Amino acid sequence: MYLIFTALGYLAIEETGNVKSYKSLSFEEAIEENSKLEKGEFTETLKLFVNRVHKKTELKTVDDKIFNVLVKNKYKAKLVEEPKIIIFLQKKAKEYLIKEKKLSEEEYYNLLRSFSTEITKIRIKEEQQRRDKIIIQIIEGIDELNKTINILVGRLVEWYGLYFPELYNILKDNERFVDLIIKEPNRFNINEEILTKLGYSEKVSEKIIEASIKSAGADFDEKDLNAIRNFAEKIKHLYEENRRLEKYLDELMKEIAPNLESIAGATIGARLIAKSGGLKELANLPASTIQVLGAEKALFKHLKYGTKPPKHGILFQHPLVHSAPKWQRGKIARLLANKISIAARADYFSQKDIRDILRRDIDKRVEMIKKLYAEPPKIKKKKKT
């Protein structure tokens, strides 16, 4: 017995092509039924229909949604994928439904087309409503914003460097450089009071004041300095927007992927989600793949040219990996990848809070790695031939 789901309801078709049973559904009911089946729900309609035709024999279906639901609910079922059988069943279903519903062939195909279109619209809407897609857009927005800020700060350094070239070399901090220009672009007006308000130490303040007096920069008039200050203010707005996005990302990660956020951090967790294509996709990745996400170029070189395989990708940014000695980084990255895989699955499939368990286990195992591999491995010397 073959179970078929169509835009007009369920059919049970015998191998001879005879329709044994039919459960009629309206167009709207069929749309709702399909949505439930795609989510793996054993609907009351399907349950009643299966129990009506089921006689302790193996049920067959060409629909993987029905097959998955039946197997999940302990029914003996088989998924048929042979094209000849599928075409045969579709033909018999069409003949029966056209006759039963008194439809023309054109009306029947128009109905199927409308059904497929409506299902596609629902799938697109559900995909767009996935909150993890917002995370991807935010982290990519932050990265693009950072690139823009770095380009603009580079331009500001070059521009203001014509007037006060020594300043950036003293500060070596992009945002503090921007803040000082906004506060007082005229090097002759920079004093200890201004620098103290901006949080500079006495030693750095002395260096800046001394450099402003002895500067080899060109003379700028007030109009030139105002133009530079306005440009610096625009960059400052971008810094503030970047912080707002980072705060929003942090809140969103705690809402959508709290387990992942607790062990990877909001930024790294978001980058892993973005790189894999979504939280669901990340949850389905093996730990070995998660470990090298972001190191695709190095992995490709390893596969093609036999270079050393990468030990970490995005995970290199994690404080536990970044701060560790080189010979420990691969082991810590592997540990984190395993825990991230577990965290992502918990966040997506069960929404169970396992943050404390994961953090305790990571801390314990990192300490173990540090003790076991406290010294760098000895490099074996090649014997001379």
XYZ file of C-alpha atoms in Angstrom:
385
model
C 0.000 0.000 0.000
C 1.397 3.391 -1.047
C 0.546 6.544 0.930
C 0.413 9.722 -1.177
C -0.041 13.309 -0.053
C -1.385 15.836 -2.566
C -2.861 19.321 -2.698
C -6.294 17.659 -2.382
C -5.585 15.257 0.474
C -4.210 11.787 1.283
C -4.543 8.738 -0.955
C -3.787 5.056 -0.294
C -2.996 3.368 -3.607
C -2.495 -0.359 -4.125
C 0.310 -1.691 -6.314
C -2.240 -2.331 -9.055
C -3.044 1.389 -9.142
C -6.403 1.042 -7.448
C -7.161 3.813 -4.912
C -8.059 1.995 -1.716
C -8.816 5.028 0.442
C -8.974 8.829 0.143
C -9.073 11.598 2.743
C -10.160 14.878 1.165
C -8.603 18.164 2.313
C -9.379 21.713 1.265
C -6.588 23.795 -0.280
C -6.015 25.660 3.027
C -6.073 22.419 5.042
C -3.533 20.829 2.697
C -1.187 23.845 3.081
C -1.412 23.606 6.880
C -0.967 19.811 6.765
C 2.169 20.154 4.638
C 3.680 22.703 7.053
C 3.114 20.335 9.981
C 4.602 17.382 8.087
C 7.718 19.411 7.219
C 8.183 20.080 10.941
C 7.965 16.325 11.613
C 4.540 16.444 13.258
C 2.376 13.310 13.198
C -0.904 15.087 12.501
C -4.247 13.777 13.655
C -5.412 13.606 10.010
C -2.454 11.432 8.960
C -2.751 9.261 12.098
C -6.438 8.480 11.419
C -5.752 7.817 7.730
C -2.790 5.498 8.436
C -4.744 3.534 11.048
C -7.579 3.160 8.557
C -5.403 1.554 5.854
C -2.685 -0.043 8.003
C -3.005 -3.821 8.466
C 0.304 -4.703 10.137
C 1.983 -4.713 6.754
C 4.742 -2.467 5.507
C 3.503 0.910 4.354
C 5.214 2.469 1.352
C 5.445 6.121 0.375
C 7.251 8.303 -2.135
C 7.093 11.278 0.242
C 10.101 11.575 2.586
C 8.072 13.778 4.990
C 5.495 11.005 5.514
C 8.239 8.373 5.719
C 10.155 10.270 8.433
C 6.973 10.786 10.490
C 5.964 7.118 10.226
C 9.405 5.781 11.177
C 9.636 8.247 14.059
C 6.312 6.907 15.353
C 7.368 3.221 15.135
C 5.475 2.293 11.960
C 7.035 -0.151 9.546
C 7.531 1.952 6.423
C 9.572 2.082 3.246
C 10.572 5.113 1.171
C 10.228 4.356 -2.544
C 12.487 6.357 -4.851
C 12.197 4.495 -8.163
C 11.169 7.053 -10.848
C 8.885 4.556 -12.654
C 6.835 3.872 -9.516
C 6.639 7.593 -8.634
C 5.393 8.482 -12.144
C 2.896 5.585 -12.043
C 1.466 6.686 -8.659
C 1.269 10.349 -9.714
C -0.646 9.323 -12.834
C -3.130 7.180 -10.852
C -3.580 9.928 -8.234
C -4.232 12.494 -10.981
C -6.815 10.278 -12.726
C -8.627 9.579 -9.458
C -8.650 13.188 -8.200
C -9.788 14.666 -11.529
C -12.695 12.229 -11.547
C -13.492 12.576 -7.820
C -13.338 16.400 -7.767
C -14.802 16.840 -11.255
C -11.839 18.892 -12.482
C -10.414 19.418 -15.937
C -6.760 18.491 -16.449
C -5.898 22.193 -16.720
C -7.697 22.984 -13.436
C -5.861 20.124 -11.744
C -2.426 21.363 -12.827
C -3.306 24.961 -11.922
C -4.203 23.743 -8.443
C -0.875 21.901 -8.090
C 0.980 25.006 -9.301
C -0.812 27.213 -6.759
C -0.085 24.678 -4.022
C 3.633 24.574 -4.850
C 3.807 28.381 -5.048
C 2.125 28.800 -1.662
C 4.419 26.248 -0.015
C 7.472 28.020 -1.465
C 6.241 31.376 -0.111
C 5.781 29.867 3.359
C 9.272 28.314 3.270
C 10.850 31.614 2.225
C 8.974 33.494 4.948
C 9.991 30.951 7.607
C 13.602 31.115 6.426
C 13.613 34.904 6.602
C 12.048 34.827 10.071
C 14.889 32.725 11.466
C 16.495 34.940 14.094
C 19.951 33.536 13.413
C 19.788 35.193 9.984
C 19.717 38.542 11.812
C 22.895 37.524 13.655
C 24.597 36.869 10.313
C 23.619 40.305 9.002
C 24.777 42.053 12.200
C 28.214 40.397 12.379
C 28.786 41.032 8.676
C 27.636 44.631 9.201
C 30.104 45.021 12.085
C 32.945 43.627 9.975
C 32.116 45.947 7.075
C 31.867 48.895 9.470
C 35.280 48.061 10.956
C 36.819 47.966 7.478
C 35.265 51.347 6.676
C 36.487 52.857 9.960
C 40.028 51.590 9.357
C 40.070 53.075 5.836
C 38.759 56.435 7.066
C 41.149 56.552 10.032
C 44.000 55.843 7.620
C 42.884 58.828 5.556
C 42.620 60.987 8.700
C 46.144 59.983 9.787
C 47.510 61.005 6.387
C 45.544 64.253 6.319
C 46.226 65.394 9.898
C 49.777 64.089 9.530
C 50.515 66.995 7.194
C 49.847 69.291 10.149
C 50.948 67.246 13.200
C 52.802 64.110 11.944
C 54.199 63.100 15.344
C 50.852 62.640 17.126
C 49.767 59.245 15.754
C 53.157 57.651 16.486
C 52.811 58.725 20.128
C 49.221 57.492 20.561
C 49.120 54.426 18.268
C 45.401 54.129 19.066
C 42.892 54.951 16.335
C 39.928 56.016 18.447
C 41.974 58.066 20.931
C 43.601 59.777 17.948
C 40.114 60.647 16.629
C 38.945 61.847 20.068
C 41.877 64.244 20.493
C 41.345 65.812 17.060
C 37.652 66.346 17.850
C 38.511 67.929 21.208
C 41.295 70.170 19.916
C 42.667 69.941 16.371
C 44.953 72.966 16.814
C 48.273 71.601 18.084
C 49.195 74.940 19.652
C 46.075 74.798 21.891
C 46.681 71.264 23.198
C 47.435 71.463 26.935
C 47.659 69.239 29.989
C 44.069 69.959 31.064
C 42.623 68.743 27.746
C 44.794 65.620 27.766
C 43.912 64.786 31.388
C 40.186 65.012 30.594
C 40.747 62.572 27.729
C 42.414 60.134 30.154
C 46.056 60.429 29.099
C 48.809 59.677 31.593
C 51.241 62.400 32.629
C 54.064 60.786 30.658
C 52.062 60.588 27.411
C 50.710 64.126 27.927
C 54.249 65.481 28.207
C 55.269 63.716 24.988
C 52.262 65.118 23.071
C 52.790 68.694 24.326
C 56.520 68.561 23.573
C 55.861 67.154 20.090
C 53.227 69.826 19.379
C 55.787 72.558 20.118
C 58.594 70.996 18.059
C 56.372 69.565 15.292
C 57.723 69.543 11.754
C 54.195 69.790 10.348
C 52.923 72.474 7.995
C 50.818 75.415 9.168
C 47.041 75.025 8.752
C 44.492 77.793 9.122
C 41.250 77.501 11.144
C 39.237 76.506 8.080
C 41.562 73.543 7.390
C 41.418 72.376 11.011
C 37.599 72.620 11.136
C 37.347 70.431 8.035
C 39.579 67.832 9.711
C 37.536 67.988 12.947
C 34.269 67.482 11.011
C 35.796 64.457 9.282
C 36.943 63.051 12.646
C 33.420 63.529 14.082
C 31.952 61.430 11.257
C 34.414 58.647 12.125
C 33.464 58.931 15.804
C 29.798 58.386 14.884
C 30.827 55.155 13.130
C 32.645 53.981 16.268
C 29.495 54.646 18.311
C 27.304 52.826 15.777
C 29.729 49.902 15.894
C 29.374 49.704 19.682
C 25.560 49.813 19.392
C 25.648 46.905 16.939
C 28.011 44.931 19.181
C 25.673 45.447 22.150
C 22.663 44.345 20.063
C 24.622 41.299 18.838
C 25.477 40.373 22.426
C 21.789 40.550 23.439
C 20.683 38.554 20.381
C 23.275 35.816 20.924
C 22.182 35.444 24.567
C 18.584 35.067 23.325
C 19.137 32.711 20.369
C 22.321 30.801 21.210
C 23.016 31.213 24.942
C 25.136 28.059 25.242
C 27.266 28.988 22.252
C 27.635 32.592 23.457
C 28.750 31.502 26.927
C 31.755 29.510 25.692
C 32.663 31.230 22.416
C 31.576 34.801 23.130
C 29.080 36.815 21.087
C 31.450 37.841 18.290
C 33.161 34.484 17.692
C 29.856 32.633 18.062
C 28.220 34.952 15.522
C 31.126 34.498 13.091
C 30.810 30.719 13.344
C 27.061 30.966 12.668
C 27.683 33.270 9.689
C 30.447 31.079 8.255
C 28.335 27.915 8.465
C 25.174 29.606 7.122
C 23.009 29.506 10.260
C 22.633 27.990 13.726
C 20.992 24.846 12.340
C 23.822 24.398 9.859
C 26.430 24.934 12.596
C 24.657 22.394 14.827
C 24.881 19.800 12.061
C 28.621 20.297 11.441
C 31.165 17.874 12.930
C 33.584 19.339 15.482
C 36.523 18.767 13.104
C 34.930 21.137 10.562
C 34.033 23.743 13.203
C 37.683 23.787 14.320
C 38.909 24.973 10.903
C 35.991 27.245 9.918
C 37.594 30.415 8.574
C 40.794 28.629 7.525
C 39.519 27.408 4.167
C 42.474 28.810 2.183
C 45.013 27.068 4.414
C 42.982 23.839 4.249
C 42.858 24.038 0.453
C 46.659 24.509 0.313
C 47.087 21.498 2.584
C 44.877 19.315 0.372
C 46.407 20.533 -2.881
C 50.062 21.085 -2.044
C 50.600 18.989 1.083
C 51.387 21.936 3.378
C 50.756 21.662 7.126
C 47.017 21.371 7.913
C 45.448 24.336 9.767
C 44.842 23.798 13.494
C 42.271 26.571 13.865
C 40.379 29.212 11.909
C 37.981 31.630 13.586
C 38.720 29.900 16.913
C 42.200 31.467 16.918
C 40.453 34.672 18.083
C 39.239 32.917 21.258
C 41.233 34.115 24.309
C 41.984 30.527 25.407
C 43.551 29.750 22.015
C 45.138 33.120 21.259
C 46.851 33.434 24.640
C 48.126 29.837 24.728
C 51.639 28.786 23.624
C 51.792 27.701 19.986
C 52.130 23.995 20.772
C 48.951 24.035 22.896
C 46.716 25.998 20.525
C 45.652 23.087 18.319
C 44.614 20.968 21.305
C 42.651 23.811 22.921
C 40.995 24.648 19.578
C 39.968 20.990 19.205
C 38.495 21.024 22.713
C 36.561 24.242 22.020
C 35.284 22.915 18.683
C 33.877 19.832 20.443
C 32.113 21.939 23.067
C 30.848 24.446 20.487
C 29.337 21.561 18.520
C 27.494 20.382 21.661
C 26.440 23.951 22.549
C 25.052 24.671 19.065
C 23.035 21.435 19.082
C 21.611 22.221 22.507
C 20.706 25.762 21.392
C 19.008 24.651 18.173
C 17.406 21.287 18.993
C 16.608 21.214 22.709
C 17.065 24.805 24.014
C 18.486 23.185 27.166
C 20.725 25.373 29.325
C 24.076 23.562 29.674
C 26.294 26.645 30.023
C 27.671 25.821 33.472
C 28.443 22.214 32.520
C 30.280 23.285 29.365
C 32.304 26.019 31.072
C 33.357 23.743 33.941
C 34.424 21.014 31.531
C 36.383 23.470 29.359
C 38.202 24.971 32.360
C 39.085 21.510 33.670
C 40.369 20.226 30.325
C 42.331 23.399 29.493
C 44.161 23.083 32.827
C 44.897 19.460 31.978
C 46.317 20.442 28.569
C 48.508 23.114 30.178
C 49.937 20.589 32.650
C 50.426 17.729 30.195
C 51.952 19.942 27.501
C 53.716 22.544 29.634
C 56.908 22.259 27.585
C 57.199 22.560 23.783
C 57.681 19.253 21.961
C 61.269 18.340 21.153
C 62.105 18.665 17.475
C 63.728 15.529 16.174
C 66.962 16.216 14.356
C 67.347 14.559 10.991
C 70.197 12.119 10.796
C 72.911 13.025 8.353
C 73.377 10.506 5.608
